[in-house]
PDB file of N, CA and C in Angstrom:
ATOM      1  N   SER M   1       0.827  -1.206   0.000  1.00 89.00           N
ATOM      2  CA  SER M   1       0.000   0.000   0.000  1.00 89.00           C
ATOM      3  C   SER M   1       0.862   1.257   0.000  1.00 89.00           C
ATOM      4  N   ILE M   2       1.929   1.237   0.782  1.00 92.00           N
ATOM      5  CA  ILE M   2       2.806   2.396   0.880  1.00 92.00           C
ATOM      6  C   ILE M   2       3.468   2.676  -0.461  1.00 92.00           C
ATOM      7  N   ALA M   3       4.002   1.635  -1.090  1.00 90.00           N
ATOM      8  CA  ALA M   3       4.720   1.800  -2.349  1.00 90.00           C
ATOM      9  C   ALA M   3       3.779   2.153  -3.495  1.00 90.00           C
ATOM     10  N   SER M   4       2.642   1.494  -3.586  1.00 86.00           N
ATOM     11  CA  SER M   4       1.738   1.763  -4.707  1.00 86.00           C
ATOM     12  C   SER M   4       1.149   3.165  -4.628  1.00 86.00           C
ATOM     13  N   ALA M   5       0.979   3.694  -3.441  1.00 89.00           N
ATOM     14  CA  ALA M   5       0.470   5.058  -3.277  1.00 89.00           C
ATOM     15  C   ALA M   5       1.591   6.091  -3.301  1.00 89.00           C
ATOM     16  N   ASP M   6       2.842   5.640  -3.282  1.00 89.00           N
ATOM     17  CA  ASP M   6       4.017   6.521  -3.239  1.00 89.00           C
ATOM     18  C   ASP M   6       3.827   7.603  -2.172  1.00 89.00           C
ATOM     19  N   MET M   7       3.587   7.136  -0.944  1.00 92.00           N
ATOM     20  CA  MET M   7       3.237   8.020   0.164  1.00 92.00           C
ATOM     21  C   MET M   7       4.380   8.957   0.547  1.00 92.00           C
ATOM     22  N   ASP M   8       3.995  10.206   0.833  1.00 92.00           N
ATOM     23  CA  ASP M   8       4.979  11.123   1.398  1.00 92.00           C
ATOM     24  C   ASP M   8       5.045  10.859   2.907  1.00 92.00           C
ATOM     25  N   LEU M   9       5.875  11.609   3.609  1.00 91.00           N
ATOM     26  CA  LEU M   9       6.105  11.326   5.034  1.00 91.00           C
ATOM     27  C   LEU M   9       4.854  11.525   5.889  1.00 91.00           C
ATOM     28  N   ASN M  10       4.024  12.516   5.556  1.00 93.00           N
ATOM     29  CA  ASN M  10       2.794  12.738   6.321  1.00 93.00           C
ATOM     30  C   ASN M  10       1.799  11.600   6.108  1.00 93.00           C
ATOM     31  N   GLN M  11       1.661  11.169   4.850  1.00 94.00           N
ATOM     32  CA  GLN M  11       0.759  10.056   4.550  1.00 94.00           C
ATOM     33  C   GLN M  11       1.260   8.774   5.213  1.00 94.00           C
ATOM     34  N   LEU M  12       2.565   8.572   5.163  1.00 94.00           N
ATOM     35  CA  LEU M  12       3.165   7.389   5.778  1.00 94.00           C
ATOM     36  C   LEU M  12       2.891   7.349   7.275  1.00 94.00           C
ATOM     37  N   ASP M  13       3.071   8.478   7.929  1.00 95.00           N
ATOM     38  CA  ASP M  13       2.846   8.555   9.371  1.00 95.00           C
ATOM     39  C   ASP M  13       1.389   8.242   9.702  1.00 95.00           C
ATOM     40  N   ALA M  14       0.460   8.813   8.943  1.00 95.00           N
ATOM     41  CA  ALA M  14      -0.973   8.563   9.187  1.00 95.00           C
ATOM     42  C   ALA M  14      -1.312   7.095   8.925  1.00 95.00           C
ATOM     43  N   PHE M  15      -0.764   6.538   7.855  1.00 94.00           N
ATOM     44  CA  PHE M  15      -1.034   5.145   7.515  1.00 94.00           C
ATOM     45  C   PHE M  15      -0.507   4.203   8.595  1.00 94.00           C
ATOM     46  N   LEU M  16       0.729   4.419   9.026  1.00 94.00           N
ATOM     47  CA  LEU M  16       1.324   3.537  10.033  1.00 94.00           C
ATOM     48  C   LEU M  16       0.632   3.682  11.385  1.00 94.00           C
ATOM     49  N   THR M  17       0.211   4.883  11.722  1.00 94.00           N
ATOM     50  CA  THR M  17      -0.537   5.089  12.965  1.00 94.00           C
ATOM     51  C   THR M  17      -1.841   4.301  12.925  1.00 94.00           C
ATOM     52  N   ALA M  18      -2.519   4.347  11.788  1.00 94.00           N
ATOM     53  CA  ALA M  18      -3.770   3.586  11.638  1.00 94.00           C
ATOM     54  C   ALA M  18      -3.511   2.084  11.732  1.00 94.00           C
ATOM     55  N   GLN M  19      -2.378   1.636  11.185  1.00 94.00           N
ATOM     56  CA  GLN M  19      -2.051   0.206  11.225  1.00 94.00           C
ATOM     57  C   GLN M  19      -1.731  -0.258  12.651  1.00 94.00           C
ATOM     58  N   THR M  20      -1.172   0.604  13.458  1.00 93.00           N
ATOM     59  CA  THR M  20      -0.862   0.217  14.842  1.00 93.00           C
ATOM     60  C   THR M  20      -2.125   0.156  15.699  1.00 93.00           C
ATOM     61  N   LYS M  21      -3.139   0.903  15.315  1.00 93.00           N
ATOM     62  CA  LYS M  21      -4.381   0.918  16.097  1.00 93.00           C
ATOM     63  C   LYS M  21      -5.349  -0.185  15.686  1.00 93.00           C
ATOM     64  N   LYS M  22      -5.086  -0.833  14.560  1.00 90.00           N
ATOM     65  CA  LYS M  22      -5.944  -1.919  14.088  1.00 90.00           C
ATOM     66  C   LYS M  22      -5.812  -3.144  14.975  1.00 90.00           C
ATOM     67  N   GLN M  23      -6.898  -3.891  15.083  1.00 91.00           N
ATOM     68  CA  GLN M  23      -6.853  -5.174  15.775  1.00 91.00           C
ATOM     69  C   GLN M  23      -5.971  -6.112  14.962  1.00 91.00           C
ATOM     70  N   GLY M  24      -4.936  -6.666  15.554  1.00 89.00           N
ATOM     71  CA  GLY M  24      -4.020  -7.554  14.846  1.00 89.00           C
ATOM     72  C   GLY M  24      -3.081  -6.816  13.911  1.00 89.00           C
ATOM     73  N   GLY M  25      -2.938  -5.518  14.108  1.00 89.00           N
ATOM     74  CA  GLY M  25      -2.066  -4.708  13.252  1.00 89.00           C
ATOM     75  C   GLY M  25      -0.609  -4.835  13.669  1.00 89.00           C
ATOM     76  N   ILE M  26       0.180  -3.843  13.304  1.00 92.00           N
ATOM     77  CA  ILE M  26       1.611  -3.867  13.598  1.00 92.00           C
ATOM     78  C   ILE M  26       1.893  -3.144  14.913  1.00 92.00           C
ATOM     79  N   THR M  27       3.059  -3.412  15.462  1.00 92.00           N
ATOM     80  CA  THR M  27       3.466  -2.735  16.696  1.00 92.00           C
ATOM     81  C   THR M  27       4.102  -1.396  16.349  1.00 92.00           C
ATOM     82  N   SER M  28       4.271  -0.557  17.341  1.00 93.00           N
ATOM     83  CA  SER M  28       4.906   0.745  17.106  1.00 93.00           C
ATOM     84  C   SER M  28       6.374   0.579  16.700  1.00 93.00           C
ATOM     85  N   ASP M  29       7.040  -0.453  17.216  1.00 95.00           N
ATOM     86  CA  ASP M  29       8.419  -0.723  16.797  1.00 95.00           C
ATOM     87  C   ASP M  29       8.478  -1.124  15.328  1.00 95.00           C
ATOM     88  N   GLN M  30       7.540  -1.961  14.901  1.00 95.00           N
ATOM     89  CA  GLN M  30       7.489  -2.350  13.490  1.00 95.00           C
ATOM     90  C   GLN M  30       7.192  -1.139  12.606  1.00 95.00           C
ATOM     91  N   ALA M  31       6.307  -0.269  13.068  1.00 94.00           N
ATOM     92  CA  ALA M  31       5.980   0.945  12.322  1.00 94.00           C
ATOM     93  C   ALA M  31       7.204   1.837  12.175  1.00 94.00           C
ATOM     94  N   ALA M  32       7.995   1.938  13.221  1.00 95.00           N
ATOM     95  CA  ALA M  32       9.210   2.754  13.167  1.00 95.00           C
ATOM     96  C   ALA M  32      10.219   2.192  12.167  1.00 95.00           C
ATOM     97  N   VAL M  33      10.352   0.860  12.147  1.00 96.00           N
ATOM     98  CA  VAL M  33      11.275   0.221  11.201  1.00 96.00           C
ATOM     99  C   VAL M  33      10.796   0.425   9.766  1.00 96.00           C
ATOM    100  N   ILE M  34       9.496   0.249   9.542  1.00 95.00           N
ATOM    101  CA  ILE M  34       8.938   0.446   8.199  1.00 95.00           C
ATOM    102  C   ILE M  34       9.136   1.895   7.748  1.00 95.00           C
ATOM    103  N   ALA M  35       8.886   2.829   8.646  1.00 95.00           N
ATOM    104  CA  ALA M  35       9.047   4.250   8.315  1.00 95.00           C
ATOM    105  C   ALA M  35      10.494   4.568   7.959  1.00 95.00           C
ATOM    106  N   LYS M  36      11.418   4.050   8.737  1.00 96.00           N
ATOM    107  CA  LYS M  36      12.836   4.306   8.461  1.00 96.00           C
ATOM    108  C   LYS M  36      13.243   3.699   7.121  1.00 96.00           C
ATOM    109  N   PHE M  37      12.796   2.471   6.862  1.00 96.00           N
ATOM    110  CA  PHE M  37      13.111   1.808   5.593  1.00 96.00           C
ATOM    111  C   PHE M  37      12.542   2.601   4.426  1.00 96.00           C
ATOM    112  N   TRP M  38      11.290   3.038   4.536  1.00 94.00           N
ATOM    113  CA  TRP M  38      10.653   3.784   3.458  1.00 94.00           C
ATOM    114  C   TRP M  38      11.368   5.108   3.206  1.00 94.00           C
ATOM    115  N   LYS M  39      11.759   5.790   4.274  1.00 94.00           N
ATOM    116  CA  LYS M  39      12.466   7.067   4.115  1.00 94.00           C
ATOM    117  C   LYS M  39      13.797   6.873   3.395  1.00 94.00           C
ATOM    118  N   ASN M  40      14.483   5.778   3.681  1.00 95.00           N
ATOM    119  CA  ASN M  40      15.799   5.535   3.083  1.00 95.00           C
ATOM    120  C   ASN M  40      15.735   4.965   1.670  1.00 95.00           C
ATOM    121  N   HIS M  41      14.652   4.272   1.322  1.00 95.00           N
ATOM    122  CA  HIS M  41      14.605   3.547   0.047  1.00 95.00           C
ATOM    123  C   HIS M  41      13.425   3.927  -0.843  1.00 95.00           C
ATOM    124  N   ARG M  42      12.740   5.003  -0.528  1.00 93.00           N
ATOM    125  CA  ARG M  42      11.535   5.387  -1.265  1.00 93.00           C
ATOM    126  C   ARG M  42      11.811   5.563  -2.758  1.00 93.00           C
ATOM    127  N   ILE M  43      12.839   6.281  -3.119  1.00 92.00           N
ATOM    128  CA  ILE M  43      13.121   6.562  -4.528  1.00 92.00           C
ATOM    129  C   ILE M  43      13.449   5.277  -5.281  1.00 92.00           C
ATOM    130  N   LYS M  44      14.268   4.408  -4.675  1.00 93.00           N
ATOM    131  CA  LYS M  44      14.635   3.145  -5.333  1.00 93.00           C
ATOM    132  C   LYS M  44      13.408   2.257  -5.539  1.00 93.00           C
ATOM    133  N   ILE M  45      12.548   2.191  -4.551  1.00 93.00           N
ATOM    134  CA  ILE M  45      11.336   1.364  -4.645  1.00 93.00           C
ATOM    135  C   ILE M  45      10.413   1.917  -5.728  1.00 93.00           C
ATOM    136  N   HIS M  46      10.241   3.228  -5.753  1.00 89.00           N
ATOM    137  CA  HIS M  46       9.375   3.862  -6.750  1.00 89.00           C
ATOM    138  C   HIS M  46       9.897   3.609  -8.167  1.00 89.00           C
ATOM    139  N   GLU M  47      11.195   3.784  -8.371  1.00 87.00           N
ATOM    140  CA  GLU M  47      11.794   3.536  -9.694  1.00 87.00           C
ATOM    141  C   GLU M  47      11.658   2.070 -10.097  1.00 87.00           C
ATOM    142  N   SER M  48      11.819   1.173  -9.146  1.00 88.00           N
ATOM    143  CA  SER M  48      11.677  -0.254  -9.432  1.00 88.00           C
ATOM    144  C   SER M  48      10.247  -0.584  -9.869  1.00 88.00           C
ATOM    145  N   LEU M  49       9.254  -0.023  -9.201  1.00 86.00           N
ATOM    146  CA  LEU M  49       7.864  -0.262  -9.585  1.00 86.00           C
ATOM    147  C   LEU M  49       7.562   0.294 -10.972  1.00 86.00           C
ATOM    148  N   ILE M  50       8.119   1.440 -11.287  1.00 82.00           N
ATOM    149  CA  ILE M  50       7.917   2.021 -12.613  1.00 82.00           C
ATOM    150  C   ILE M  50       8.543   1.122 -13.672  1.00 82.00           C
ATOM    151  N   ASN M  51       9.764   0.659 -13.438  1.00 79.00           N
ATOM    152  CA  ASN M  51      10.442  -0.211 -14.404  1.00 79.00           C
ATOM    153  C   ASN M  51       9.707  -1.526 -14.595  1.00 79.00           C
ATOM    154  N   GLN M  52       9.117  -2.064 -13.549  1.00 80.00           N
ATOM    155  CA  GLN M  52       8.374  -3.323 -13.650  1.00 80.00           C
ATOM    156  C   GLN M  52       7.066  -3.150 -14.411  1.00 80.00           C
ATOM    157  N   SER M  53       6.505  -1.949 -14.382  1.00 77.00           N
ATOM    158  CA  SER M  53       5.211  -1.733 -15.029  1.00 77.00           C
ATOM    159  C   SER M  53       5.344  -1.332 -16.497  1.00 77.00           C
ATOM    160  N   ARG M  54       6.547  -1.066 -16.960  1.00 73.00           N
ATOM    161  CA  ARG M  54       6.750  -0.695 -18.363  1.00 73.00           C
ATOM    162  C   ARG M  54       6.729  -1.917 -19.248  1.00 73.00           C
ATOM    163  N   TRP M  55       6.364  -1.695 -20.496  1.00 70.00           N
ATOM    164  CA  TRP M  55       6.465  -2.754 -21.488  1.00 70.00           C
ATOM    165  C   TRP M  55       7.922  -2.961 -21.811  1.00 70.00           C
ATOM    166  N   ASP M  56       8.253  -4.163 -22.286  1.00 73.00           N
ATOM    167  CA  ASP M  56       9.627  -4.431 -22.688  1.00 73.00           C
ATOM    168  C   ASP M  56      10.029  -3.613 -23.910  1.00 73.00           C
ATOM    169  N   ASN M  57       9.130  -3.470 -24.849  1.00 77.00           N
ATOM    170  CA  ASN M  57       9.438  -2.748 -26.077  1.00 77.00           C
ATOM    171  C   ASN M  57       8.960  -1.310 -25.984  1.00 77.00           C
ATOM    172  N   VAL M  58       9.697  -0.419 -26.634  1.00 80.00           N
ATOM    173  CA  VAL M  58       9.311   0.982 -26.712  1.00 80.00           C
ATOM    174  C   VAL M  58       9.296   1.394 -28.178  1.00 80.00           C
ATOM    175  N   LEU M  59       8.554   2.411 -28.495  1.00 83.00           N
ATOM    176  CA  LEU M  59       8.472   2.918 -29.854  1.00 83.00           C
ATOM    177  C   LEU M  59       9.708   3.755 -30.145  1.00 83.00           C
ATOM    178  N   LYS M  60      10.509   3.322 -31.125  1.00 85.00           N
ATOM    179  CA  LYS M  60      11.738   4.028 -31.504  1.00 85.00           C
ATOM    180  C   LYS M  60      11.492   5.025 -32.626  1.00 85.00           C
ATOM    181  N   ASN M  61      10.667   4.634 -33.590  1.00 90.00           N
ATOM    182  CA  ASN M  61      10.448   5.475 -34.759  1.00 90.00           C
ATOM    183  C   ASN M  61       9.090   5.142 -35.351  1.00 90.00           C
ATOM    184  N   MET M  62       8.474   6.137 -36.001  1.00 94.00           N
ATOM    185  CA  MET M  62       7.199   5.894 -36.651  1.00 94.00           C
ATOM    186  C   MET M  62       7.126   6.717 -37.928  1.00 94.00           C
ATOM    187  N   ASN M  63       6.748   6.072 -39.006  1.00 95.00           N
ATOM    188  CA  ASN M  63       6.524   6.737 -40.290  1.00 95.00           C
ATOM    189  C   ASN M  63       5.113   6.417 -40.747  1.00 95.00           C
ATOM    190  N   TRP M  64       4.471   7.375 -41.388  1.00 95.00           N
ATOM    191  CA  TRP M  64       3.133   7.121 -41.879  1.00 95.00           C
ATOM    192  C   TRP M  64       2.890   7.934 -43.139  1.00 95.00           C
ATOM    193  N   ARG M  65       1.933   7.472 -43.920  1.00 94.00           N
ATOM    194  CA  ARG M  65       1.513   8.212 -45.102  1.00 94.00           C
ATOM    195  C   ARG M  65       0.100   7.780 -45.460  1.00 94.00           C
ATOM    196  N   VAL M  66      -0.565   8.605 -46.256  1.00 92.00           N
ATOM    197  CA  VAL M  66      -1.895   8.291 -46.753  1.00 92.00           C
ATOM    198  C   VAL M  66      -1.816   8.284 -48.273  1.00 92.00           C
ATOM    199  N   ASP M  67      -2.199   7.166 -48.877  1.00 88.00           N
ATOM    200  CA  ASP M  67      -2.203   7.023 -50.332  1.00 88.00           C
ATOM    201  C   ASP M  67      -3.637   7.083 -50.846  1.00 88.00           C
ATOM    202  N   LEU M  68      -3.785   7.624 -52.050  1.00 82.00           N
ATOM    203  CA  LEU M  68      -5.080   7.638 -52.730  1.00 82.00           C
ATOM    204  C   LEU M  68      -4.930   6.903 -54.049  1.00 82.00           C
ATOM    205  N   LYS M  69      -5.882   6.036 -54.367  1.00 78.00           N
ATOM    206  CA  LYS M  69      -5.861   5.331 -55.649  1.00 78.00           C
ATOM    207  C   LYS M  69      -6.275   6.304 -56.741  1.00 78.00           C
ATOM    208  N   SER M  70      -5.473   6.354 -57.800  1.00 77.00           N
ATOM    209  CA  SER M  70      -5.817   7.235 -58.913  1.00 77.00           C
ATOM    210  C   SER M  70      -6.326   6.445 -60.116  1.00 77.00           C
ATOM    211  N   GLN M  71      -6.086   5.135 -60.114  1.00 77.00           N
ATOM    212  CA  GLN M  71      -6.596   4.279 -61.189  1.00 77.00           C
ATOM    213  C   GLN M  71      -7.141   2.997 -60.583  1.00 77.00           C
ATOM    214  N   SER M  72      -8.219   2.515 -61.166  1.00 74.00           N
ATOM    215  CA  SER M  72      -8.800   1.267 -60.706  1.00 74.00           C
ATOM    216  C   SER M  72      -9.779   0.764 -61.752  1.00 74.00           C
ATOM    217  N   ARG M  73     -10.051  -0.523 -61.723  1.00 79.00           N
ATOM    218  CA  ARG M  73     -11.058  -1.095 -62.629  1.00 79.00           C
ATOM    219  C   ARG M  73     -12.451  -0.586 -62.272  1.00 79.00           C
ATOM    220  N   HIS M  74     -12.658  -0.389 -60.991  1.00 78.00           N
ATOM    221  CA  HIS M  74     -13.984   0.026 -60.530  1.00 78.00           C
ATOM    222  C   HIS M  74     -13.920   1.479 -60.079  1.00 78.00           C
ATOM    223  N   ILE M  75     -14.835   2.261 -60.562  1.00 78.00           N
ATOM    224  CA  ILE M  75     -14.844   3.701 -60.302  1.00 78.00           C
ATOM    225  C   ILE M  75     -14.986   4.025 -58.812  1.00 78.00           C
ATOM    226  N   ASP M  76     -15.689   3.168 -58.052  1.00 77.00           N
ATOM    227  CA  ASP M  76     -15.900   3.455 -56.627  1.00 77.00           C
ATOM    228  C   ASP M  76     -14.635   3.277 -55.790  1.00 77.00           C
ATOM    229  N   GLN M  77     -13.577   2.662 -56.350  1.00 73.00           N
ATOM    230  CA  GLN M  77     -12.313   2.497 -55.612  1.00 73.00           C
ATOM    231  C   GLN M  77     -11.342   3.656 -55.833  1.00 73.00           C
ATOM    232  N   ILE M  78     -11.630   4.544 -56.783  1.00 78.00           N
ATOM    233  CA  ILE M  78     -10.762   5.699 -57.028  1.00 78.00           C
ATOM    234  C   ILE M  78     -10.921   6.689 -55.878  1.00 78.00           C
ATOM    235  N   ASN M  79      -9.810   7.292 -55.494  1.00 78.00           N
ATOM    236  CA  ASN M  79      -9.733   8.271 -54.397  1.00 78.00           C
ATOM    237  C   ASN M  79     -10.102   7.679 -53.039  1.00 78.00           C
ATOM    238  N   THR M  80      -9.959   6.378 -52.904  1.00 80.00           N
ATOM    239  CA  THR M  80     -10.160   5.735 -51.607  1.00 80.00           C
ATOM    240  C   THR M  80      -8.855   5.852 -50.818  1.00 80.00           C
ATOM    241  N   PRO M  81      -8.881   6.509 -49.659  1.00 85.00           N
ATOM    242  CA  PRO M  81      -7.633   6.670 -48.896  1.00 85.00           C
ATOM    243  C   PRO M  81      -7.207   5.370 -48.216  1.00 85.00           C
ATOM    244  N   VAL M  82      -5.904   5.156 -48.205  1.00 86.00           N
ATOM    245  CA  VAL M  82      -5.322   4.007 -47.533  1.00 86.00           C
ATOM    246  C   VAL M  82      -4.186   4.537 -46.652  1.00 86.00           C
ATOM    247  N   ALA M  83      -4.249   4.287 -45.362  1.00 91.00           N
ATOM    248  CA  ALA M  83      -3.200   4.731 -44.439  1.00 91.00           C
ATOM    249  C   ALA M  83      -2.168   3.625 -44.287  1.00 91.00           C
ATOM    250  N   ILE M  84      -0.896   3.988 -44.392  1.00 94.00           N
ATOM    251  CA  ILE M  84       0.202   3.046 -44.206  1.00 94.00           C
ATOM    252  C   ILE M  84       1.024   3.553 -43.026  1.00 94.00           C
ATOM    253  N   VAL M  85       1.164   2.717 -42.015  1.00 95.00           N
ATOM    254  CA  VAL M  85       1.887   3.081 -40.799  1.00 95.00           C
ATOM    255  C   VAL M  85       3.016   2.079 -40.576  1.00 95.00           C
ATOM    256  N   GLU M  86       4.214   2.598 -40.342  1.00 94.00           N
ATOM    257  CA  GLU M  86       5.368   1.758 -40.056  1.00 94.00           C
ATOM    258  C   GLU M  86       5.889   2.152 -38.670  1.00 94.00           C
ATOM    259  N   MET M  87       5.956   1.179 -37.773  1.00 92.00           N
ATOM    260  CA  MET M  87       6.437   1.450 -36.417  1.00 92.00           C
ATOM    261  C   MET M  87       7.670   0.583 -36.136  1.00 92.00           C
ATOM    262  N   GLU M  88       8.701   1.218 -35.595  1.00 90.00           N
ATOM    263  CA  GLU M  88       9.919   0.504 -35.224  1.00 90.00           C
ATOM    264  C   GLU M  88       9.955   0.385 -33.704  1.00 90.00           C
ATOM    265  N   LEU M  89       9.984  -0.843 -33.210  1.00 85.00           N
ATOM    266  CA  LEU M  89      10.044  -1.097 -31.780  1.00 85.00           C
ATOM    267  C   LEU M  89      11.440  -1.512 -31.383  1.00 85.00           C
ATOM    268  N   GLY M  90      11.827  -1.197 -30.148  1.00 82.00           N
ATOM    269  CA  GLY M  90      13.113  -1.597 -29.622  1.00 82.00           C
ATOM    270  C   GLY M  90      12.997  -1.890 -28.142  1.00 82.00           C
ATOM    271  N   LYS M  91      14.004  -2.506 -27.608  1.00 77.00           N
ATOM    272  CA  LYS M  91      14.016  -2.794 -26.175  1.00 77.00           C
ATOM    273  C   LYS M  91      14.241  -1.518 -25.384  1.00 77.00           C
ATOM    274  N   ASN M  92      13.625  -1.451 -24.222  1.00 68.00           N
ATOM    275  CA  ASN M  92      13.769  -0.291 -23.345  1.00 68.00           C
ATOM    276  C   ASN M  92      15.222  -0.131 -22.920  1.00 68.00           C
ATOM    277  N   GLY M  93      15.762   1.067 -23.103  1.00 63.00           N
ATOM    278  CA  GLY M  93      17.137   1.346 -22.688  1.00 63.00           C
ATOM    279  C   GLY M  93      18.191   1.017 -23.731  1.00 63.00           C
ATOM    280  N   GLN M  94      17.788   0.557 -24.906  1.00 61.00           N
ATOM    281  CA  GLN M  94      18.748   0.253 -25.981  1.00 61.00           C
ATOM    282  C   GLN M  94      18.548   1.215 -27.123  1.00 61.00           C
TER     283      GLN M  94
END
């Protein structure tokens, strides 16, 4: 809950206080350890969650164009637009 909400220190304090007051919750010593750990490792944990939620591939390049038919056997196919899209994917960080 702490990591997914990316809690600041005030939110963390309120959350841990609520957890200590719950029936079967954590002790105040456990809350202090969790708070200290979160304060020291918050940025690393947040970056790790972001990296885990990204797709492996990223869009490197994209080209597109719209073509119109100027000749056809059937008159209803003339000037029919056709979109052509080319996407280049690559691994994240490469």
